[in-house]
Coordinates of C-alpha atoms in Angstrom, one line a residue:
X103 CA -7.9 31.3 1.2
X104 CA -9.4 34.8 1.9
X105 CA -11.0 35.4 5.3
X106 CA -13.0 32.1 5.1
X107 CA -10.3 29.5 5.2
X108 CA -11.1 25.3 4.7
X109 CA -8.6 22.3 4.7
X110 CA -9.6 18.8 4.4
X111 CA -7.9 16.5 6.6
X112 CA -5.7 13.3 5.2
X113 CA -5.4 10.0 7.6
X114 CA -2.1 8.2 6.1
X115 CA -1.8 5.0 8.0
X116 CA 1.9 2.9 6.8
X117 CA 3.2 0.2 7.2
X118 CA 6.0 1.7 9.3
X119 CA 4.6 4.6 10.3
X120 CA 1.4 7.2 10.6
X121 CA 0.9 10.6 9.3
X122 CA -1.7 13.3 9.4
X123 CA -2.1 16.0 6.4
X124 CA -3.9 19.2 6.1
X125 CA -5.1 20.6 2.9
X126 CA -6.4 24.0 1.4
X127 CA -8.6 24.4 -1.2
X128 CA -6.0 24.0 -3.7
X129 CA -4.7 20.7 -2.7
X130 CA -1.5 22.4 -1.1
X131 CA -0.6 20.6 2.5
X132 CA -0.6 23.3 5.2
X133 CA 0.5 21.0 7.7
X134 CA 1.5 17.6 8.7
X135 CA 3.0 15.5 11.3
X136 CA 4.6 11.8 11.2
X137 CA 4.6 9.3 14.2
X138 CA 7.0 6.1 13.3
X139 CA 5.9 2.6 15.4
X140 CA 7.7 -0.4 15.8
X141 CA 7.1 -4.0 13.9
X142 CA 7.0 -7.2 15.8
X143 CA 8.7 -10.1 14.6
X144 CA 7.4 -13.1 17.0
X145 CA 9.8 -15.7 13.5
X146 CA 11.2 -15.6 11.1
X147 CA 8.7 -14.6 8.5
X148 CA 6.0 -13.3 10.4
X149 CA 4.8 -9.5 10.8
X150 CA 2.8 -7.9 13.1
X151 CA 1.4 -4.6 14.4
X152 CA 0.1 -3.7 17.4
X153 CA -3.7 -1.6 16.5
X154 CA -4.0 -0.2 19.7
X155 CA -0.5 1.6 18.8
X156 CA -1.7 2.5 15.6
X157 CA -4.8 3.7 17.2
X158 CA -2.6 5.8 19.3
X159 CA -0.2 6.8 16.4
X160 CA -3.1 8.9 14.5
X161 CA -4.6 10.5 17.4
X162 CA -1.1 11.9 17.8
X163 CA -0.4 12.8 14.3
X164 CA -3.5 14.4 14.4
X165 CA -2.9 16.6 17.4
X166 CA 0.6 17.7 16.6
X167 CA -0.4 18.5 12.9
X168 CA -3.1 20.6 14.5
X169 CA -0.8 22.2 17.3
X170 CA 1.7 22.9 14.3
X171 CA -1.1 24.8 12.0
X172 CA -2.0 26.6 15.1
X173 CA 1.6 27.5 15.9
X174 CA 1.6 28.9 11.9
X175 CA -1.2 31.3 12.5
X176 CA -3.6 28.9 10.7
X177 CA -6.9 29.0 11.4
X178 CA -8.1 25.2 11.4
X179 CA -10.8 25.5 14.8
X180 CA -13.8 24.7 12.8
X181 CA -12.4 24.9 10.0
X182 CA -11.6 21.2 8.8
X183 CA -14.2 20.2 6.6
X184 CA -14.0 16.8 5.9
X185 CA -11.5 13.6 6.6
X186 CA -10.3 11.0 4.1
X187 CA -8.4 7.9 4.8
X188 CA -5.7 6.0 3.4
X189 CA -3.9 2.9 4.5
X190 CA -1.7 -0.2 4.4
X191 CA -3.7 -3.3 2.5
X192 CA -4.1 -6.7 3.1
X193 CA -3.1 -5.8 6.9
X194 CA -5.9 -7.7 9.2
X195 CA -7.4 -6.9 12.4
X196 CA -10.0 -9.0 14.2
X197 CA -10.9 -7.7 17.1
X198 CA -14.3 -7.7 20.0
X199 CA -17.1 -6.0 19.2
X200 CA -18.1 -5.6 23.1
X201 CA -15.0 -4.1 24.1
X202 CA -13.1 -2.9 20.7
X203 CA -10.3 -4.9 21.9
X204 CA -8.4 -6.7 19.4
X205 CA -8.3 -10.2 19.6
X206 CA -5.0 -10.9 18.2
X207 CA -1.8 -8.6 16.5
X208 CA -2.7 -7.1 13.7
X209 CA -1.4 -9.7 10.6
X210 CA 0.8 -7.3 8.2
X211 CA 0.4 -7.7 4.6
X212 CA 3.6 -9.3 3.8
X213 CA 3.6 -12.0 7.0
X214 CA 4.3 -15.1 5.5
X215 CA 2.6 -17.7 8.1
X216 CA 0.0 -18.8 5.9
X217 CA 2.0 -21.0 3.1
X218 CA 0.9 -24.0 4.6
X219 CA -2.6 -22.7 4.1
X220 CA -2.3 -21.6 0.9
X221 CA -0.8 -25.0 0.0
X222 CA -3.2 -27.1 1.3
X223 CA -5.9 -25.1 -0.3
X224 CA -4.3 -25.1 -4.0
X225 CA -4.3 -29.1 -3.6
X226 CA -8.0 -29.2 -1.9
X227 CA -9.8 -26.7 -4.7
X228 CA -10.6 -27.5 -8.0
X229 CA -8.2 -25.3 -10.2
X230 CA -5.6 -25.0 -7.4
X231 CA -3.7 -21.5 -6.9
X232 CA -6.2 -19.8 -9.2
X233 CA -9.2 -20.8 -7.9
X234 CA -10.5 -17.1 -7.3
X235 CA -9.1 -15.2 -10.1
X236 CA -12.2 -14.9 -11.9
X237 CA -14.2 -13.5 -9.0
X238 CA -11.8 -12.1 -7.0
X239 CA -9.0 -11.3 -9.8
X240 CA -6.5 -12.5 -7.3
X241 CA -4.6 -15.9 -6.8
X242 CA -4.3 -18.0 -3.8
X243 CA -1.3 -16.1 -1.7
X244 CA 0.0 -15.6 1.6
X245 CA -0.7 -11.8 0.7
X246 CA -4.2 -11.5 0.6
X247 CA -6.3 -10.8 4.2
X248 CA -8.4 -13.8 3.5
X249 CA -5.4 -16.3 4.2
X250 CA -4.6 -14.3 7.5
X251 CA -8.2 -14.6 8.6
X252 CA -8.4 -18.2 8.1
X253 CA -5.2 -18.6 10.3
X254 CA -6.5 -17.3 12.9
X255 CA -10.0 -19.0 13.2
X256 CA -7.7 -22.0 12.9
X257 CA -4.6 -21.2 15.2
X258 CA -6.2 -18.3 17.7
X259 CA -8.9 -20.2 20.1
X260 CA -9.9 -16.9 21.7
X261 CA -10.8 -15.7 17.8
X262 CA -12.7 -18.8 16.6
X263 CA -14.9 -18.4 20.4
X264 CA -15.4 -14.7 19.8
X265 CA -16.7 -15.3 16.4
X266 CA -18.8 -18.4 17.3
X267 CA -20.4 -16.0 20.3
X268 CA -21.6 -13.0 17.6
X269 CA -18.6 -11.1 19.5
X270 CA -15.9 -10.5 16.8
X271 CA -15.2 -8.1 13.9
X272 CA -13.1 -8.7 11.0
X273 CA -11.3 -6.0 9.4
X274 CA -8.1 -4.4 7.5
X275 CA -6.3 -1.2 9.1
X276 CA -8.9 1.4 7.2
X277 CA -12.1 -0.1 9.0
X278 CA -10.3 -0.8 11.8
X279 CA -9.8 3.2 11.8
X280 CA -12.9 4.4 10.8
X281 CA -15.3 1.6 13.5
X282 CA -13.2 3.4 16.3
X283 CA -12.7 6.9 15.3
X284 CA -16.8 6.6 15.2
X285 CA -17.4 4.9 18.0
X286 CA -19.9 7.0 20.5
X287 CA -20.4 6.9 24.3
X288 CA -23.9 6.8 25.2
X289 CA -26.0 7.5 28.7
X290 CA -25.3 5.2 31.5
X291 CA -22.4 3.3 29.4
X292 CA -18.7 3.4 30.5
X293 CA -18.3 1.5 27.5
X294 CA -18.5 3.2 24.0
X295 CA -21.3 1.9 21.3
X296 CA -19.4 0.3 18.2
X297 CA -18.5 2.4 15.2
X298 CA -19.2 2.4 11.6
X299 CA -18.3 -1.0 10.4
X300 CA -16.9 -0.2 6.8
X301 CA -14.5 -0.7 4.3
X302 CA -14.1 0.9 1.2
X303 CA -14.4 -1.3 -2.4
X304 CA -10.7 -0.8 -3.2
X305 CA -9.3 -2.1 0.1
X306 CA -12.2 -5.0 0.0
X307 CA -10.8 -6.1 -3.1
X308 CA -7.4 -7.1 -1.7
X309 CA -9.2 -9.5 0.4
X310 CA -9.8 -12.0 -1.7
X311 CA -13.4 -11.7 -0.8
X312 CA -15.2 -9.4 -3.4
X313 CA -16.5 -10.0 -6.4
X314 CA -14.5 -7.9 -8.7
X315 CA -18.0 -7.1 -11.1
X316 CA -20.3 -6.8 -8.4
X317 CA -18.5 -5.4 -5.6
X318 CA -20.0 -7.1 -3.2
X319 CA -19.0 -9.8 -0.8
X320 CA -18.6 -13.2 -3.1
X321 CA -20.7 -15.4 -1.3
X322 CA -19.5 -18.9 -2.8
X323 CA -16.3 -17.6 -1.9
X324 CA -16.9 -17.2 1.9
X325 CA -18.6 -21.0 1.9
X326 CA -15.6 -22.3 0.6
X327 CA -13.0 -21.1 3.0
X328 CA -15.5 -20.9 6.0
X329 CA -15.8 -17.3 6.3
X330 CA -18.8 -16.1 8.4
X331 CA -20.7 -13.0 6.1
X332 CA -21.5 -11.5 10.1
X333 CA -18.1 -10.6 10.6
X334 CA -17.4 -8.8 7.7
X335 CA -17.7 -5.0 7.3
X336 CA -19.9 -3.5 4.7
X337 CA -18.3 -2.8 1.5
X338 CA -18.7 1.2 0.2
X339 CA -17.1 3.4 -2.2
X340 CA -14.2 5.4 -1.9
X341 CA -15.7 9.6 -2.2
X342 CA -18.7 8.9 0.6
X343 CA -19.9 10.1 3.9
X344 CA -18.8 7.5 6.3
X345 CA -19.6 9.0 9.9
X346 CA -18.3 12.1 12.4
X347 CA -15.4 11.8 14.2
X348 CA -16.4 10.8 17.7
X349 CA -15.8 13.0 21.1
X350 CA -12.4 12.0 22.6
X351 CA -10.6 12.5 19.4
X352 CA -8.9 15.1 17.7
X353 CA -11.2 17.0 15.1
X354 CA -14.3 15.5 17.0
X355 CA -17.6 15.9 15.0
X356 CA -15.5 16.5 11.3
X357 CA -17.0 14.2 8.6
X358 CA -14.8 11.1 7.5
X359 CA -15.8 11.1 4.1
X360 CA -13.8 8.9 2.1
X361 CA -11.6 5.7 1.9
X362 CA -8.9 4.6 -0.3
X363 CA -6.3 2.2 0.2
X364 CA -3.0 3.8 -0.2
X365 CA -1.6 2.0 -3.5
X366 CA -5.1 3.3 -5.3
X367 CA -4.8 6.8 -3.6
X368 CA -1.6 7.1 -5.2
X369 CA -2.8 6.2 -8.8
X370 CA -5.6 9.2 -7.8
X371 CA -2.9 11.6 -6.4
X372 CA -0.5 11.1 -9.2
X373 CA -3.2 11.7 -11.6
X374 CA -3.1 8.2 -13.6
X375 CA -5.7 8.4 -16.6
X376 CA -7.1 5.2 -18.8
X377 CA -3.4 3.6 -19.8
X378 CA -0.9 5.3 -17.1
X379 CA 1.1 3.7 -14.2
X380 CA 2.3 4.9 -11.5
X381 CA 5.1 3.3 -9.1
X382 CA 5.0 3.7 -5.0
X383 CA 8.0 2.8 -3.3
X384 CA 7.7 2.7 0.0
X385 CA 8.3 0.3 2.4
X386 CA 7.3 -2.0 -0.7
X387 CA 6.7 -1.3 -4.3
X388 CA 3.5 -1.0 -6.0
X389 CA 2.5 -0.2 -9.6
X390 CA -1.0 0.0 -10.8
X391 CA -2.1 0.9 -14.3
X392 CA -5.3 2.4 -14.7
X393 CA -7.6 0.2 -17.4
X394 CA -10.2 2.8 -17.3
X395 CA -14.1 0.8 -17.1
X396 CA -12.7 -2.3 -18.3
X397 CA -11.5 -5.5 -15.7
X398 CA -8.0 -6.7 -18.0
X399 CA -7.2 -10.1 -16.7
X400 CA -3.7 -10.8 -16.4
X401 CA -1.9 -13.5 -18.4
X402 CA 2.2 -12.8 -16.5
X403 CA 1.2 -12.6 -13.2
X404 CA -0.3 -9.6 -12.4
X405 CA -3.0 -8.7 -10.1
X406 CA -6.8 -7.5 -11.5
X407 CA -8.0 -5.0 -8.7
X408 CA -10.0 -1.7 -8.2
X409 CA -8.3 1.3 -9.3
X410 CA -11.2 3.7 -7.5
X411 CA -14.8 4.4 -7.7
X412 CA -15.2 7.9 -6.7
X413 CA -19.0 7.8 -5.3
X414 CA -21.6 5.3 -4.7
X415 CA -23.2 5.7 -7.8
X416 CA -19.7 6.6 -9.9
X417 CA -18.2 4.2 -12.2
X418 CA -15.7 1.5 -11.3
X419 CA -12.4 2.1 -12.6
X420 CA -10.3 -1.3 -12.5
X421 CA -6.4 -1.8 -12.5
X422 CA -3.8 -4.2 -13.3
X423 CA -1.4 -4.3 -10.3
X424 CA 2.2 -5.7 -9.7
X425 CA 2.8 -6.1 -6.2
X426 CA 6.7 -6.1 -4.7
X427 CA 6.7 -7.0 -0.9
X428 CA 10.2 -5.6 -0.1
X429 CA 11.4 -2.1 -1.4
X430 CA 12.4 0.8 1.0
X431 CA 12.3 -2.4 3.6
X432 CA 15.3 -3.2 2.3
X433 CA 17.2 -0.4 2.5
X434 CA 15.7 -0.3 6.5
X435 CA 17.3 -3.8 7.0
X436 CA 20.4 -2.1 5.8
X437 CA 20.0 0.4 8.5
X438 CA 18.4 -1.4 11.1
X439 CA 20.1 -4.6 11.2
X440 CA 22.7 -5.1 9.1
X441 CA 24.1 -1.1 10.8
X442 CA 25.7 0.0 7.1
X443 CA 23.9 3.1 6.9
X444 CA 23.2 5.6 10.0
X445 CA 20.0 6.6 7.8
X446 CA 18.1 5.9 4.9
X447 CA 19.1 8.9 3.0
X448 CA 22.6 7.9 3.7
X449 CA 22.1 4.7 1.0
X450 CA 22.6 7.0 -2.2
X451 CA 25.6 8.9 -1.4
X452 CA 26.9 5.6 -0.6
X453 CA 25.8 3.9 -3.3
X454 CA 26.8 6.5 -5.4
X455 CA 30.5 6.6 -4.2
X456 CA 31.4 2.9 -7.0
X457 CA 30.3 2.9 -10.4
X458 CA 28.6 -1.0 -10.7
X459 CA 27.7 -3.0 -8.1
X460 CA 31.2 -5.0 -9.2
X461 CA 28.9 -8.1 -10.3
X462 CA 27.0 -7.7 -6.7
X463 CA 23.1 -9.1 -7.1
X464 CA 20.9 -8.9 -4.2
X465 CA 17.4 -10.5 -4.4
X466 CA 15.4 -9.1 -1.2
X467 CA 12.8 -12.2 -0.6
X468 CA 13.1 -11.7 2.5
X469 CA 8.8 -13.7 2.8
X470 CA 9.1 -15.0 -0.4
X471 CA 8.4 -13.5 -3.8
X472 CA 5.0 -11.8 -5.0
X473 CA 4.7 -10.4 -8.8
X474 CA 5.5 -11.8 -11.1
X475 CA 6.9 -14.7 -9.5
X476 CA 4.2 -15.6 -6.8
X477 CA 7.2 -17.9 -4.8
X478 CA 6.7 -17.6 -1.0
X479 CA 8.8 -20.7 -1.0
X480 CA 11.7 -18.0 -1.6
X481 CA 14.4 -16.6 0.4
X482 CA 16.5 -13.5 0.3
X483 CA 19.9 -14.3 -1.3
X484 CA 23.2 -12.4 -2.3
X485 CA 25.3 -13.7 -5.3
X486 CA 28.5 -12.6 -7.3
X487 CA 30.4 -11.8 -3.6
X488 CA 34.2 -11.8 -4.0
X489 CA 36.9 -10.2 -1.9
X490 CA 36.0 -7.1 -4.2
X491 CA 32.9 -6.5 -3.1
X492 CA 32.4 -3.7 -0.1
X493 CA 29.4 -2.2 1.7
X494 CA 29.4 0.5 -1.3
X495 CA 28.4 -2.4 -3.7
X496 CA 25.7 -4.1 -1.2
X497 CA 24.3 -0.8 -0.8
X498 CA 24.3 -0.4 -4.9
X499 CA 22.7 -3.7 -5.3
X500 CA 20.0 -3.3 -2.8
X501 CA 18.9 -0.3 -4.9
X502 CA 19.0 -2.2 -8.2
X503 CA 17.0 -5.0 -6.7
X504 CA 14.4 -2.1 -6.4
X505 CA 14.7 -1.3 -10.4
X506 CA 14.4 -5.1 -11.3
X507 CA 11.4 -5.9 -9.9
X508 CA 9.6 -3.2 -10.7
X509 CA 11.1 -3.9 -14.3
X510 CA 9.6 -7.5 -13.8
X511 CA 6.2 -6.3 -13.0
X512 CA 6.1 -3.5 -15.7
X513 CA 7.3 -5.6 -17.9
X514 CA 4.3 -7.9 -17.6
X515 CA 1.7 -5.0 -17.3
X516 CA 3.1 -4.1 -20.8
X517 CA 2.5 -7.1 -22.0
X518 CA -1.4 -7.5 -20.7
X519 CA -2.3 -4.6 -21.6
X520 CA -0.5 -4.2 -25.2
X521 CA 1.4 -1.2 -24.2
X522 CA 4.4 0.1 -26.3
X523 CA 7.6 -0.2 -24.1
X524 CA 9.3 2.7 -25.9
X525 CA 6.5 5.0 -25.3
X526 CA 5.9 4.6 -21.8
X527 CA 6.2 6.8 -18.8
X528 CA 6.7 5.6 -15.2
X529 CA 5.0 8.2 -12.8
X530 CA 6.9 7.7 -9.1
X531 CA 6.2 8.4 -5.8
X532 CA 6.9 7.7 -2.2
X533 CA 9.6 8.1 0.4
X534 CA 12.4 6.3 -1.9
X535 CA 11.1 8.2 -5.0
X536 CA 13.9 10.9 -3.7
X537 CA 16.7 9.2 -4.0
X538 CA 17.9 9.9 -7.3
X539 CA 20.4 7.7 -8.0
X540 CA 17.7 4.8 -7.7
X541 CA 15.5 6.9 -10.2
X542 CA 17.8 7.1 -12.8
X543 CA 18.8 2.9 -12.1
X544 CA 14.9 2.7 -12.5
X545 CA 15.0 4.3 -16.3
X546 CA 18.5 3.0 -17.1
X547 CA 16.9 -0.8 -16.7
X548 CA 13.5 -0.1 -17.8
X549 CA 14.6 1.5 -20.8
X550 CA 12.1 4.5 -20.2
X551 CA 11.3 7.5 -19.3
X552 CA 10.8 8.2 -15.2
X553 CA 9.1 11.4 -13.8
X554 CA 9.0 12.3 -10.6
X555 CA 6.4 15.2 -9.2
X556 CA 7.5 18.1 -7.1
X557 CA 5.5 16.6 -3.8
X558 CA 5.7 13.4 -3.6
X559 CA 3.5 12.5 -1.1
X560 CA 0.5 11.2 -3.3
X561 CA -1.0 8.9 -1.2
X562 CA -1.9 11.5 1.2
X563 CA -3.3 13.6 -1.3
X564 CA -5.7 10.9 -2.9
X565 CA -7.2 10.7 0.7
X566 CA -7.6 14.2 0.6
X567 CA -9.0 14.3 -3.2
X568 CA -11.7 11.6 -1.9
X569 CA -12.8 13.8 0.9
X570 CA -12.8 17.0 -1.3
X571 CA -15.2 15.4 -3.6
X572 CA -17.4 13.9 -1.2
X573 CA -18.2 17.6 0.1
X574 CA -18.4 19.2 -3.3
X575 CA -14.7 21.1 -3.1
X576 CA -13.8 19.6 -6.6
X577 CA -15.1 17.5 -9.2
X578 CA -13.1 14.7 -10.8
X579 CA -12.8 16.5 -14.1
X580 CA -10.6 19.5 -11.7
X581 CA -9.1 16.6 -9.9
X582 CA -7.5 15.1 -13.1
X583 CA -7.1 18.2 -15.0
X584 CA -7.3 21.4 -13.6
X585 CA -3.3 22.9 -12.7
X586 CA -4.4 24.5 -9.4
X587 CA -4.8 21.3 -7.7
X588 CA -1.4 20.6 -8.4
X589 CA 0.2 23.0 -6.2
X590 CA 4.0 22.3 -4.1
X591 CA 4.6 23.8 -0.5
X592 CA 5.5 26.4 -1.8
X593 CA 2.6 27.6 -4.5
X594 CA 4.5 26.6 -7.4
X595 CA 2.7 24.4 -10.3
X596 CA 3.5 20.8 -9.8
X597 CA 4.4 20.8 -13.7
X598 CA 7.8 21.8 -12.3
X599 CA 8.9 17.9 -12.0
X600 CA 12.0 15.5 -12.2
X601 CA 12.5 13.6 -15.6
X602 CA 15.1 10.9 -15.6
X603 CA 16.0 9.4 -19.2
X604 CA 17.8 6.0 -19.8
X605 CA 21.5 6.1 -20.2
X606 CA 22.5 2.7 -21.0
X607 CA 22.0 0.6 -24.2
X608 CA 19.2 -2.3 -25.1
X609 CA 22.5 -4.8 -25.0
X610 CA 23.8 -4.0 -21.6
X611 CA 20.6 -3.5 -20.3
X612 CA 19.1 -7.0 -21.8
X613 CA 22.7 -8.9 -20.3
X614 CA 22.5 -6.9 -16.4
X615 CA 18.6 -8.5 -16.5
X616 CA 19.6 -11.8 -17.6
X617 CA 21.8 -12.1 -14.6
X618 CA 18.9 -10.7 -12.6
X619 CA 16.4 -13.8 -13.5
X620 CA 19.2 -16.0 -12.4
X621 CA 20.0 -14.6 -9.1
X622 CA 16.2 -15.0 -8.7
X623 CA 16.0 -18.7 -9.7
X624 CA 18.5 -18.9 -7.4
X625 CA 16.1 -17.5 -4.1
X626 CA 13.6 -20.3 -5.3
X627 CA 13.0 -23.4 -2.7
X628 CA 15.0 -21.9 0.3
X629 CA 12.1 -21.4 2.9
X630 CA 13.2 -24.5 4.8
X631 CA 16.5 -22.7 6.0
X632 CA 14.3 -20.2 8.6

């Protein structure tokens, strides 16, 4: 870094928690800092966040990451160049645009209220459930924001008035970010002036909204579910200037200057060329395969999204995606509520400590099922228990349910995009990623080869790549291939990573998935019993 250092800042806003990241000009994170906040479940099935805590959580993160550079001997007071921003999807805020108070709880991703929505519109349009899969590249599901946003026009009064008065803002967690971290205080007002109402194209296109070719707002879409266009943020690219941060926050006056949702910065961070995967597992699991230029519609129940489009006048690189709502969550409700682990790191040592799962299978739908299935109608379920089975094999099986959905999904992406199962390579990341025990389950069933990098935390990083190009730091040719972006805490190449190679047969591993499908027909039809 010389006598001139530079960092870039990363915003990482979970679904269970926030974090802040620092990077030097070789993509190595200086500093960070993580603030966890609760979930509110008002029933069974719903999700919610409050955005005036998640508001609070990043100001936070980014104050103690700053006190903890500081505390290093870093120099970071005018120093931070540039902020990018990555985030939960789907997640929607609606909130006043006169007081940038939010109308209602933020709606998480993988709330389930909407089913009667979503059934009432697969019976009312024309080709049902798939009605916006050739705009939108997405099916009719409980998942999407656009769902969430039609439930409350229809079930909040205080939304529907808002909007009718010109007085309301529509948004997912990233714009909901960026319109306050801009937001300015002007002569004579106690009240700040609005922010930067934006979203990025990747995040728009987990709306259901966008038009996948033009990325733009599909109007014919927004007539059809009665979406008002004037609530609805401006839709940009992911490596752009977006606005300074505003005076009251942390880093006031540094440029935000890019936007990625965090399943797309982690295709970015991990590197993922024309033809590669990757696998997140965080609080749920999410592969994306990178299709390069070309939009690959899905014939097995995958997704057709935005993979990035690193600057407004870059190409658009698209993405077959296979979505898993519940993943670390499960090991959480493990922890949290079921008290048979202290902490989650605590799963594989317990896990570990029997060889099988002793015929234990444990389907997680705990809001119903999303790739390939699409079943919100399903229902978390437990089979094969017998006086045998012990809190070693629940643990096991809760970290096999991980490996056969993502098995499910891959399996799918294979086939779509005419990939060779015995050449491929899974590319992890995320919190779970360390467990290893769960890493090896994931070749052993796939029936591939899994690698895992030295810093795992690539969602932060593709925030930070975005905002490193945007300023002219590094070009996407370095980004994808040059070795000293690819640095570990401590300086070492990130070539140094984890391979885990299958170590069961085609015949055991073909027989243990058989039994899968059929504890997951099982979880079918059981959303009447909540």
């Amino acid at each position: 870094m010389g006598s001139n250092p530079a960092f870039v800042g990363a915003i990482d806003q979970g679904t269970t928690s926030t974090r802040f990241f620092l990077y030097d000009r070789n993509a190595k994170p200086v500093a960070s800092h993580q603030v966890e906040f609760a979930q509110i479940y008002p029933q069974a099935g719903w999700v919610e966040h409050d955005p005036l805590v998640i508001l609070d959580t990043v100001k936070v993160c980014i104050q103690k990451t700053c006190e903890k550079a500081r505390a290093e001997g870093i120099s970071i007071d005018g120093n931070v160049k540039a902020i990018g921003i990555t985030n939960q999807r789907e997640t929607t805020v609606v909130w006043r645009k006169s007081t940038g108070l939010p109308l209602y709880n933020a709606i998480v991703w993988m709330d389930a209220r909407t089913s009667s929505i979503c059934r009432r519109l697969e019976k009312e349009l024309p080709e049902g459930r798939l009605q916006f899969v050739k705009s939108a590249g997405l099916p009719i599901s409980t998942y999407f924001s656009a769902m969430k946003l039609i439930w409350l026009l229809e079930s909040v009064p205080v939304v529907k008035s808002a909007i009718e008065e010109g007085d309301a803002l529509f948004g997912t967690v990233e714009t909901w970010l960026i319109w306050n971290l801009t937001r300015k205080l002007t002569d004579g007002q106690d009240v700040p002036q609005g922010g930067v109402h934006v979203t990025d194209c990747a995040n728009a296109a987990r709306t259901l909204l966008m038009d996948l070719s033009t990325l733009q707002w599909h109007e014919p879409t927004l007539k059809r579910l009665g979406i008002p266009s004037t609530i609805l943020p401006r839709i940009v690219s992911n490596a752009e200037y977006i606005g300074d941060v505003a005076e009251g926050w942390p880093l006031a006056g540094v440029p935000i200057a890019g936007c990625i949702g965090d399943q797309h910065a982690a295709v970015l961070g991990q590197k993922c060329k024309k033809g590669e995967a990757k696998s997140t597992y965080g609080t749920g699991c999410f592969i994306l395969m990178n299709t390069g230029e070309t939009l690959v519609s899905s014939k097995h129940g995958l997704l057709t999204t935005i993979s990035f489009k690193l600057g407004p006048h870059a190409p658009t690189h698209y993405a077959l995606e296979g979505s898993i709502a519940i993943a670390g969550a499960a090991v959480q409700w493990l922890r949290d509520t079921l008290g048979i682990i202290d902490s989650a790191r605590e799963i594989e040592a317990l896990a570990n400590s029997v060889e099988n799962t002793g015929g234990l299978y444990f389907v997680p739908a705990f809001n119903g099922l999303f790739a390939p299935w699409w079943r919100d109608d399903a229902r978390g379920v437990l089979i094969g228990i017998s006086r045998f089975t012990s809190k070693a094999h629940v643990a096991r099986a809760v970290l096999e349910s991980l490996c056969f959905q993502a098995k499910d999904v891959l399996s799918s992406m294979q086939s779509d995009a005419s990939s060779n199962t015995s050449e491929f390579v899974l590319r992890v990341d995320g919190g779970a990623s360390a467990n290893n025990l769960m890493l090896q389950l994931q070749a052993d069933l796939l029936g591939s080869t899994v690698i895992r990098p030295a810093d795992i935390e690539t969602t932060a990083r593709g925030a930070a790549y975005v905002a490193g190009l945007t300023i002219g730091w590094w070009t996407e040719q370095q980004i994808f291939e040059d070795i000293s972006l690819s640095v570990t805490r401590d300086g070492h190449p990130e070539a140094k990573v984890t391979t885990f190679h299958p170590r069961i047969g085609k015949d055991e591993r073909e027989k243990r998935h058989a039994l899968w499908c059929k504890a997951v027909q099982r979880s079918f039809g059981l959303a009447g019993l909540s």
